[in-house]
Short mmCIF file of C-alpha atoms and ligand atoms in Angstrom, two decimals:
data_model
loop_
_atom_site.label_atom_id
_atom_site.label_comp_id
_atom_site.label_asym_id
_atom_site.label_seq_id
_atom_site.Cartn_x
_atom_site.Cartn_y
_atom_site.Cartn_z
CA MET A 510 -237.34 154.27 119.78
CA THR A 511 -234.51 156.60 118.89
CA VAL A 512 -230.93 155.52 118.42
CA ASP A 513 -228.25 157.55 120.13
CA ASN A 514 -225.81 158.02 117.28
CA THR A 515 -223.30 159.71 119.55
CA LEU A 516 -222.45 156.20 120.75
CA LEU A 517 -220.98 155.44 117.35
CA GLN A 518 -217.60 156.62 116.12
CA GLY A 519 -218.94 157.55 112.71
CA GLU A 520 -220.95 155.64 110.16
CA GLU A 521 -221.12 151.89 110.69
CA THR A 522 -222.88 149.12 108.76
CA PHE A 523 -223.86 146.17 110.92
CA VAL A 524 -224.06 142.95 108.88
CA SER A 525 -225.83 139.74 109.92
CA PRO A 526 -227.42 136.66 108.35
CA ASN A 527 -230.99 137.49 107.23
CA GLN A 528 -232.39 134.64 109.30
CA ILE A 529 -231.03 132.82 112.35
CA VAL A 530 -232.83 129.59 113.24
CA LEU A 531 -231.80 128.61 116.76
CA GLY A 532 -232.77 125.75 119.03
CA VAL A 533 -233.10 122.00 119.41
CA GLY A 534 -234.62 120.70 116.17
CA ALA A 535 -233.61 123.76 114.10
CA VAL A 536 -232.02 121.45 111.52
CA GLU A 537 -235.53 120.32 110.51
CA GLU A 538 -236.13 123.83 109.16
CA THR A 539 -233.23 123.64 106.71
CA GLY A 540 -235.27 122.31 103.79
CA GLU A 541 -238.01 124.89 104.04
CA ARG A 542 -235.51 127.76 104.27
CA ALA A 543 -233.27 126.51 101.43
CA SER A 544 -236.20 125.77 99.10
CA GLN A 545 -237.04 129.51 99.03
CA TYR A 546 -233.93 130.02 96.93
CA GLY A 547 -234.15 127.44 94.13
CA GLU A 548 -234.58 123.85 93.11
CA THR A 549 -231.12 122.31 93.44
CA ALA A 550 -228.92 122.50 96.52
CA LEU A 551 -225.20 121.90 96.69
CA LEU A 552 -224.61 120.24 100.07
CA VAL A 553 -221.05 120.97 101.23
CA ALA A 554 -219.52 118.90 104.06
CA SER A 555 -216.48 116.94 105.15
CA GLU A 556 -216.72 113.19 104.75
CA GLN A 557 -216.60 112.81 108.53
CA ILE A 558 -219.47 115.25 109.22
CA TYR A 559 -221.47 113.89 106.29
CA ASP A 560 -221.22 110.41 107.82
CA VAL A 561 -222.82 111.70 111.04
CA HIS A 562 -225.41 114.26 109.87
CA GLY A 563 -225.39 114.12 106.06
CA GLU A 564 -228.38 111.88 105.54
CA THR A 565 -230.50 113.87 108.03
CA VAL A 566 -229.85 117.11 106.18
CA ARG A 567 -230.18 115.49 102.76
CA SER A 568 -233.59 114.10 103.69
CA VAL A 569 -234.95 117.41 105.06
CA LEU A 570 -233.80 119.11 101.85
CA GLU A 571 -235.40 116.42 99.66
CA SER A 572 -238.61 116.50 101.72
CA ALA A 573 -238.85 120.21 100.87
CA GLY A 574 -238.68 119.34 97.15
CA LEU A 575 -235.01 120.11 96.51
CA ASP A 576 -232.65 118.06 94.37
CA VAL A 577 -229.40 117.57 96.28
CA VAL A 578 -225.88 117.41 94.88
CA VAL A 579 -223.21 116.49 97.45
CA TYR A 580 -219.62 117.68 97.80
CA ASP A 581 -218.26 115.85 100.84
CA ASP A 582 -214.52 116.34 100.51
CA VAL A 583 -214.03 119.45 102.68
CA ARG A 584 -210.66 119.36 104.50
CA PRO A 585 -210.00 120.79 107.98
CA ASP A 586 -208.43 123.96 106.55
CA PRO A 587 -210.07 124.33 103.15
CA THR A 588 -207.59 124.74 100.33
CA VAL A 589 -207.77 126.54 97.00
CA GLU A 590 -208.15 123.11 95.34
CA ASN A 591 -211.00 122.19 97.73
CA ILE A 592 -212.95 125.27 96.74
CA GLU A 593 -212.28 124.77 93.03
CA ALA A 594 -213.42 121.13 93.20
CA ALA A 595 -216.58 122.07 95.10
CA HIS A 596 -217.25 124.81 92.54
CA ASP A 597 -216.91 122.25 89.71
CA THR A 598 -219.58 120.16 91.48
CA TRP A 599 -221.79 123.28 91.77
CA GLU A 600 -221.47 123.95 88.03
CA ARG A 601 -221.99 120.35 86.93
CA GLY A 602 -225.07 120.11 89.15
CA ASP A 603 -226.50 123.42 87.88
CA CYS A 604 -227.19 124.34 91.52
CA ASP A 605 -229.09 127.35 92.92
CA VAL A 606 -228.40 127.37 96.65
CA ILE A 607 -225.43 126.39 98.80
CA VAL A 608 -226.14 124.43 101.98
CA THR A 609 -223.09 123.98 104.20
CA LEU A 610 -222.98 121.31 106.88
CA GLY A 611 -220.17 121.64 109.41
CA GLY A 612 -218.12 124.32 111.09
CA GLY A 613 -215.82 126.98 109.70
CA SER A 614 -214.18 124.74 107.10
CA SER A 615 -217.47 123.71 105.43
CA ILE A 616 -218.89 127.22 105.66
CA ASP A 617 -215.74 128.79 104.22
CA THR A 618 -215.71 126.24 101.38
CA GLY A 619 -219.35 127.14 100.68
CA LYS A 620 -218.52 130.85 100.70
CA GLY A 621 -215.62 130.16 98.30
CA VAL A 622 -217.94 128.29 95.92
CA GLY A 623 -220.35 131.23 96.09
CA ILE A 624 -217.61 133.72 95.26
CA LEU A 625 -216.54 131.72 92.19
CA ALA A 626 -220.17 131.20 91.13
CA ALA A 627 -220.93 134.93 91.13
CA ASN A 628 -217.60 136.46 90.10
CA ASP A 629 -214.93 136.01 87.42
CA GLY A 630 -211.44 135.05 88.50
CA ASP A 631 -209.38 132.76 90.67
CA ILE A 632 -210.24 132.50 94.39
CA ARG A 633 -206.76 133.91 95.17
CA ASP A 634 -207.77 137.18 93.42
CA PHE A 635 -210.26 138.02 96.18
CA GLY A 636 -207.83 137.86 99.12
CA VAL A 637 -207.42 141.08 101.09
CA ASP A 638 -203.74 141.12 100.06
CA ARG A 639 -204.79 141.45 96.40
CA ALA A 640 -208.30 142.93 96.38
CA GLY A 641 -208.41 144.67 99.76
CA TYR A 642 -211.38 144.57 102.12
CA GLU A 643 -214.79 144.34 100.42
CA GLY A 644 -212.98 142.97 97.38
CA VAL A 645 -215.77 140.61 96.22
CA PRO A 646 -217.82 142.57 93.68
CA ASN A 647 -220.91 140.37 93.41
CA ARG A 648 -223.03 138.76 96.14
CA THR A 649 -222.74 134.97 96.41
CA PRO A 650 -225.82 132.84 95.70
CA PRO A 651 -227.81 132.20 98.91
CA ILE A 652 -225.90 130.22 101.52
CA VAL A 653 -227.72 128.26 104.22
CA ALA A 654 -225.16 127.39 106.90
CA VAL A 655 -226.04 124.44 109.13
CA ASN A 656 -223.55 124.80 111.94
CA THR A 657 -222.07 121.82 113.80
CA THR A 658 -219.42 123.54 115.93
CA ALA A 659 -219.30 126.28 118.52
CA GLY A 660 -217.46 127.78 116.85
CA THR A 661 -215.88 129.91 114.31
CA GLY A 662 -218.99 132.06 113.93
CA SER A 663 -218.35 131.84 110.18
CA GLU A 664 -222.11 131.49 109.55
CA ALA A 665 -222.42 135.14 110.61
CA THR A 666 -219.28 136.68 109.14
CA ARG A 667 -217.79 138.45 106.14
CA SER A 668 -214.61 136.32 106.39
CA VAL A 669 -213.29 133.36 104.44
CA VAL A 670 -209.98 131.74 105.37
CA VAL A 671 -208.34 129.71 102.60
CA SER A 672 -205.14 127.63 102.76
CA ASP A 673 -202.76 128.04 99.86
CA GLU A 674 -200.76 124.81 99.83
CA SER A 675 -198.38 126.15 97.18
CA THR A 676 -197.01 128.67 99.70
CA SER A 677 -197.95 127.00 103.04
CA THR A 678 -199.86 130.14 103.99
CA LYS A 679 -203.46 131.07 104.60
CA PHE A 680 -205.14 134.04 103.01
CA LEU A 681 -208.21 135.93 104.05
CA ILE A 682 -211.19 137.19 102.05
CA VAL A 683 -213.43 139.78 103.71
CA SER A 684 -216.64 141.02 102.12
CA ARG A 685 -220.22 141.65 103.16
CA ASN A 686 -221.10 139.86 99.90
CA VAL A 687 -220.24 136.49 101.46
CA VAL A 688 -222.34 136.66 104.65
CA PRO A 689 -224.62 133.58 104.65
CA THR A 690 -228.33 134.21 104.17
CA VAL A 691 -229.53 131.71 106.78
CA ALA A 692 -227.73 130.38 109.88
CA VAL A 693 -229.12 127.14 111.35
CA GLU A 694 -227.96 126.65 114.95
CA ASP A 695 -229.10 123.31 116.38
CA PRO A 696 -227.30 122.40 119.63
CA GLU A 697 -227.97 118.69 119.11
CA LEU A 698 -225.66 118.76 116.08
CA THR A 699 -222.78 119.91 118.30
CA VAL A 700 -223.12 117.06 120.81
CA SER A 701 -220.91 114.80 118.67
CA LEU A 702 -218.12 117.39 118.53
CA PRO A 703 -215.05 115.72 120.09
CA GLN A 704 -213.68 117.17 123.32
CA SER A 705 -210.55 118.48 121.56
CA HIS A 706 -212.60 120.43 119.02
CA THR A 707 -215.00 121.68 121.69
CA ALA A 708 -211.90 123.24 123.27
CA PHE A 709 -210.40 124.59 120.01
CA THR A 710 -213.58 126.08 118.57
CA GLY A 711 -214.76 127.37 121.95
CA ILE A 712 -211.53 129.22 122.65
CA ASP A 713 -211.57 130.56 119.08
CA ALA A 714 -215.01 132.00 119.81
CA LEU A 715 -213.79 133.57 123.05
CA THR A 716 -210.88 135.07 121.12
CA HIS A 717 -213.33 136.56 118.58
CA ALA A 718 -215.30 138.20 121.38
CA VAL A 719 -212.25 139.54 123.25
CA GLU A 720 -210.63 140.88 120.07
CA ALA A 721 -213.86 142.44 118.79
CA TYR A 722 -214.36 144.14 122.15
CA THR A 723 -210.87 145.57 122.41
CA SER A 724 -210.24 146.33 118.72
CA VAL A 725 -209.71 149.95 117.77
CA LYS A 726 -212.64 149.32 115.39
CA SER A 727 -215.08 148.38 118.17
CA TYR A 728 -218.20 150.47 118.71
CA ALA A 729 -221.37 150.45 120.79
CA LEU A 730 -223.35 147.84 118.87
CA SER A 731 -220.53 145.34 118.32
CA ASP A 732 -219.59 145.77 122.00
CA GLU A 733 -223.05 144.61 123.09
CA TYR A 734 -222.58 141.35 121.20
CA ALA A 735 -219.00 140.91 122.43
CA GLU A 736 -219.91 141.38 126.09
CA ARG A 737 -222.71 138.83 126.00
CA ALA A 738 -220.48 136.42 124.06
CA ILE A 739 -217.63 136.66 126.61
CA GLU A 740 -220.10 136.01 129.40
CA ARG A 741 -221.81 133.05 127.72
CA ILE A 742 -218.66 131.36 126.43
CA SER A 743 -216.64 131.69 129.63
CA ARG A 744 -219.49 130.25 131.69
CA SER A 745 -220.55 127.41 129.40
CA LEU A 746 -217.32 126.29 127.69
CA PRO A 747 -215.88 124.31 130.62
CA ALA A 748 -219.28 122.59 131.12
CA ALA A 749 -219.63 121.77 127.39
CA TRP A 750 -216.04 120.49 127.33
CA ALA A 751 -216.48 118.38 130.47
CA ASN A 752 -219.77 116.86 129.32
CA GLY A 753 -220.46 117.06 125.59
CA GLY A 754 -224.04 115.89 126.12
CA ASN A 755 -224.95 118.92 128.25
CA ILE A 756 -227.53 120.49 125.91
CA GLU A 757 -227.88 123.64 127.99
CA ALA A 758 -224.13 124.32 127.83
CA ARG A 759 -224.09 123.42 124.11
CA THR A 760 -226.97 125.85 123.47
CA GLU A 761 -225.24 128.66 125.37
CA MET A 762 -222.03 127.97 123.44
CA LEU A 763 -223.86 128.12 120.09
CA LEU A 764 -225.43 131.43 121.02
CA GLY A 765 -222.18 132.77 122.46
CA GLN A 766 -220.09 131.86 119.43
CA LEU A 767 -222.76 133.32 117.11
CA GLN A 768 -222.68 136.61 119.03
CA ALA A 769 -218.87 136.51 118.98
CA GLY A 770 -218.99 136.09 115.20
CA GLN A 771 -221.43 138.97 114.90
CA ALA A 772 -219.18 141.07 117.13
CA PHE A 773 -215.90 140.55 115.28
CA THR A 774 -217.29 140.73 111.78
CA ASN A 775 -218.68 144.17 112.58
CA SER A 776 -215.64 145.25 114.60
CA SER A 777 -212.52 143.23 113.78
CA VAL A 778 -210.12 140.65 115.08
CA ALA A 779 -206.70 141.88 116.15
CA LEU A 780 -203.22 140.75 117.19
CA VAL A 781 -204.13 137.20 118.31
CA HIS A 782 -205.60 136.29 114.93
CA GLY A 783 -202.82 138.15 113.11
CA MET A 784 -200.20 136.05 114.92
CA ALA A 785 -202.21 132.80 115.00
CA ARG A 786 -202.49 132.41 111.23
CA PRO A 787 -198.71 132.17 110.53
CA LEU A 788 -198.14 130.19 113.75
CA GLY A 789 -200.82 127.72 112.71
CA ALA A 790 -199.37 127.42 109.21
CA GLN A 791 -195.82 126.75 110.51
CA LEU A 792 -196.76 124.33 113.31
CA HIS A 793 -199.80 122.83 111.53
CA LEU A 794 -202.03 123.83 114.43
CA PRO A 795 -205.83 123.94 114.30
CA HIS A 796 -206.96 127.58 114.18
CA GLY A 797 -208.57 127.59 117.62
CA LEU A 798 -205.58 125.97 119.31
CA ALA A 799 -203.25 128.57 117.81
CA ASN A 800 -205.53 131.35 119.09
CA GLY A 801 -205.95 129.79 122.51
CA LEU A 802 -202.18 129.50 122.98
CA LEU A 803 -201.69 133.17 122.12
CA LEU A 804 -204.75 134.73 123.79
CA PRO A 805 -203.54 135.07 127.42
CA TYR A 806 -200.14 136.43 126.32
CA VAL A 807 -201.62 138.98 123.94
CA VAL A 808 -204.21 140.09 126.53
CA ASP A 809 -201.39 140.54 129.06
CA PHE A 810 -199.42 142.60 126.51
CA SER A 811 -202.42 144.72 125.46
CA ALA A 812 -204.28 145.46 128.69
CA MET A 813 -202.49 148.71 129.51
CA ALA A 814 -203.77 150.30 126.29
CA ALA A 815 -207.47 150.04 127.15
CA PRO A 816 -207.75 149.31 130.89
CA GLU A 817 -211.49 150.04 131.02
CA LYS A 818 -212.19 147.41 128.33
CA TYR A 819 -209.89 144.73 129.77
CA ALA A 820 -211.27 145.45 133.26
CA GLU A 821 -214.76 144.77 131.95
CA ILE A 822 -213.51 141.51 130.42
CA ALA A 823 -212.11 140.49 133.81
CA ARG A 824 -215.44 141.30 135.44
CA LEU A 825 -217.36 139.33 132.80
CA LEU A 826 -214.99 136.42 133.53
CA ASP A 827 -215.76 136.73 137.27
CA ALA A 828 -212.10 137.53 137.91
CA ALA A 829 -212.63 141.02 139.36
CA ASP A 830 -215.38 143.12 140.90
CA GLY A 831 -216.10 146.81 141.35
CA SER A 832 -213.82 147.10 144.39
CA VAL A 833 -210.60 147.28 142.36
CA THR A 834 -209.40 149.89 139.88
CA ASP A 835 -209.74 149.33 136.15
CA ARG A 836 -206.00 148.91 135.84
CA GLU A 837 -205.93 146.24 138.56
CA ALA A 838 -208.96 144.47 137.09
CA ALA A 839 -207.43 144.65 133.60
CA ASP A 840 -204.33 142.87 134.86
CA ALA A 841 -206.54 140.02 136.11
CA ALA A 842 -207.99 139.36 132.64
CA SER A 843 -205.02 137.44 131.23
CA ASP A 844 -204.74 135.23 134.33
CA ALA A 845 -208.45 134.39 134.12
CA ILE A 846 -208.11 133.43 130.45
CA HIS A 847 -205.01 131.41 131.25
CA ASP A 848 -206.96 129.54 133.94
CA LEU A 849 -209.79 128.83 131.50
CA CYS A 850 -207.29 127.42 128.98
CA GLU A 851 -205.79 125.27 131.74
CA ASP A 852 -209.25 123.95 132.63
CA LEU A 853 -209.53 122.79 129.03
CA THR A 854 -205.98 121.31 129.19
CA LEU A 855 -205.26 123.26 126.04
CA THR A 856 -201.50 122.77 125.84
CA SER A 857 -201.90 118.99 126.25
CA TYR A 858 -203.37 118.93 122.73
CA LEU A 859 -200.04 120.05 121.25
CA GLU A 860 -198.83 116.47 121.35
CA ASP A 861 -201.44 115.28 118.87
CA TYR A 862 -202.25 118.49 116.99
CA ALA A 863 -198.91 120.22 116.36
CA ASP A 864 -195.57 119.72 114.64
CA VAL A 865 -193.38 121.57 117.11
CA PRO A 866 -189.93 122.40 115.75
CA GLU A 867 -186.75 122.61 117.83
CA ARG A 868 -186.19 126.03 119.39
CA ASP A 869 -183.45 127.01 116.88
CA GLU A 870 -185.64 126.07 113.98
CA TYR A 871 -188.57 128.01 115.47
CA LEU A 872 -186.42 131.12 116.03
CA GLU A 873 -185.45 131.02 112.37
CA VAL A 874 -189.09 131.36 111.25
CA VAL A 875 -190.07 134.01 113.83
CA PRO A 876 -189.16 136.97 111.54
CA GLU A 877 -191.18 135.41 108.70
CA MET A 878 -194.20 134.74 110.96
CA THR A 879 -193.96 138.31 112.26
CA GLN A 880 -193.95 139.69 108.73
CA ASP A 881 -196.97 137.55 107.80
CA ALA A 882 -198.77 138.73 110.95
CA ILE A 883 -198.08 142.39 110.13
CA ASP A 884 -199.11 141.88 106.49
CA SER A 885 -202.49 140.49 107.59
CA GLY A 886 -203.42 143.93 108.88
CA SER A 887 -204.97 142.45 112.05
CA PRO A 888 -202.24 143.64 114.49
CA ALA A 889 -202.97 147.23 113.45
CA ASN A 890 -206.47 146.82 114.99
CA ASN A 891 -205.03 145.82 118.37
CA ALA A 892 -205.70 148.04 121.39
CA ARG A 893 -201.93 148.25 121.91
CA THR A 894 -200.05 148.64 118.63
CA PRO A 895 -197.16 146.19 118.68
CA THR A 896 -193.78 146.98 117.14
CA ARG A 897 -192.13 144.33 114.98
CA GLU A 898 -189.74 143.56 117.82
CA GLU A 899 -192.56 143.22 120.37
CA THR A 900 -194.37 140.80 118.05
CA GLU A 901 -191.19 138.73 117.65
CA ASP A 902 -190.73 138.74 121.43
CA LEU A 903 -194.31 137.53 121.92
CA TYR A 904 -193.68 134.59 119.56
CA VAL A 905 -190.50 133.66 121.43
CA HIS A 906 -192.10 134.02 124.87
CA LEU A 907 -195.02 131.87 123.71
CA TYR A 908 -192.63 129.11 122.64
CA ASP A 909 -190.68 129.14 125.88
CA ASP A 910 -193.65 129.48 128.20
CA ALA A 911 -196.40 127.44 126.54
CA ILE A 912 -195.30 125.48 123.48
CA ALA A 913 -191.99 123.89 124.47
CA PRO A 914 -192.76 122.93 128.10
CA ALA A 915 -195.73 120.96 126.83
CA LEU A 916 -193.30 118.62 125.03
CA GLU A 917 -191.58 117.53 128.24
FE1 LIG B 2372 -211.00 132.72 114.60
#
């Protein structure tokens, strides 16, 4: 088979986990895969996830002959201190391989431990704001990521998101040296995911796919993953949300979010993620909820810049067919995403998962959030390049249209 290089916009390196173990019962493989890489595993999880699946994973690791050291204090948005504490456990245990159990927070903590294990310096030194992209010099020790959400796609990506509590901000590390070695995707582990987090992580995954597809960094191969991800997630997310025990929907979601992760890590995220990080930090929103609130508004703002791409999104969402022009179909994309978010009752979660300030207070932080969004670099990848003023307007419109009405 020959590859048509004219499809690519120049040289591209497609990264991926070396092995992806997918299917009901995949978790049983964890021990055999991890034991290829050493004798002692650091098992990284939150206390909550460890309570549900910890002993299962521990026993498959031990059955494969591994000694297991546990760090089970991962927080929802892993902090600098979290990563340092987990790294201390790694060093004290003289570990060889990192096994993460959980979603993005556990995986990102595991990646952080790996960075500190293989490189000199403070975790802050590797953020893109200080070290740039590909700013991690040495490859982490092997990471086996046992995924329990669908999902951040972090088991397939070059990204680590870390909360810096000293500044109430999040910073991003991006390097191919942190991509996990093995991704374990067992849909049965996602059945216990609460309905709220099925919505948050599912809409995060859809955002990854949409942003990867429309990014100025997209190309033929990442597009293939993004298209299939949009299709899978949009069709299976409402079913997985409505009935968490639906294994078929859970399997499709796992595959869809994995493909979305593979798409964005080889293309990029864009304006939604750029704006969601500061919004999430200010309002204490879960990452996926922040993205889901922003996604329809940013799609509406961006569609004119790449009508053929947004039209395809609308068609993948079953919101348009071949009988309308690309521009007309593109305009339907944001409404279709809005409808999907409404199906998941996304804004209803603001009551329990957000600290919403008064409008005046919110307006005061809009310039700061806008600056943080611009500094992240993500808005520059957006199909439509936003000005500072347009970004500020989007934040204000979001508050008035989606965030504040939900409080009534
Ligand atoms: Fe995300």
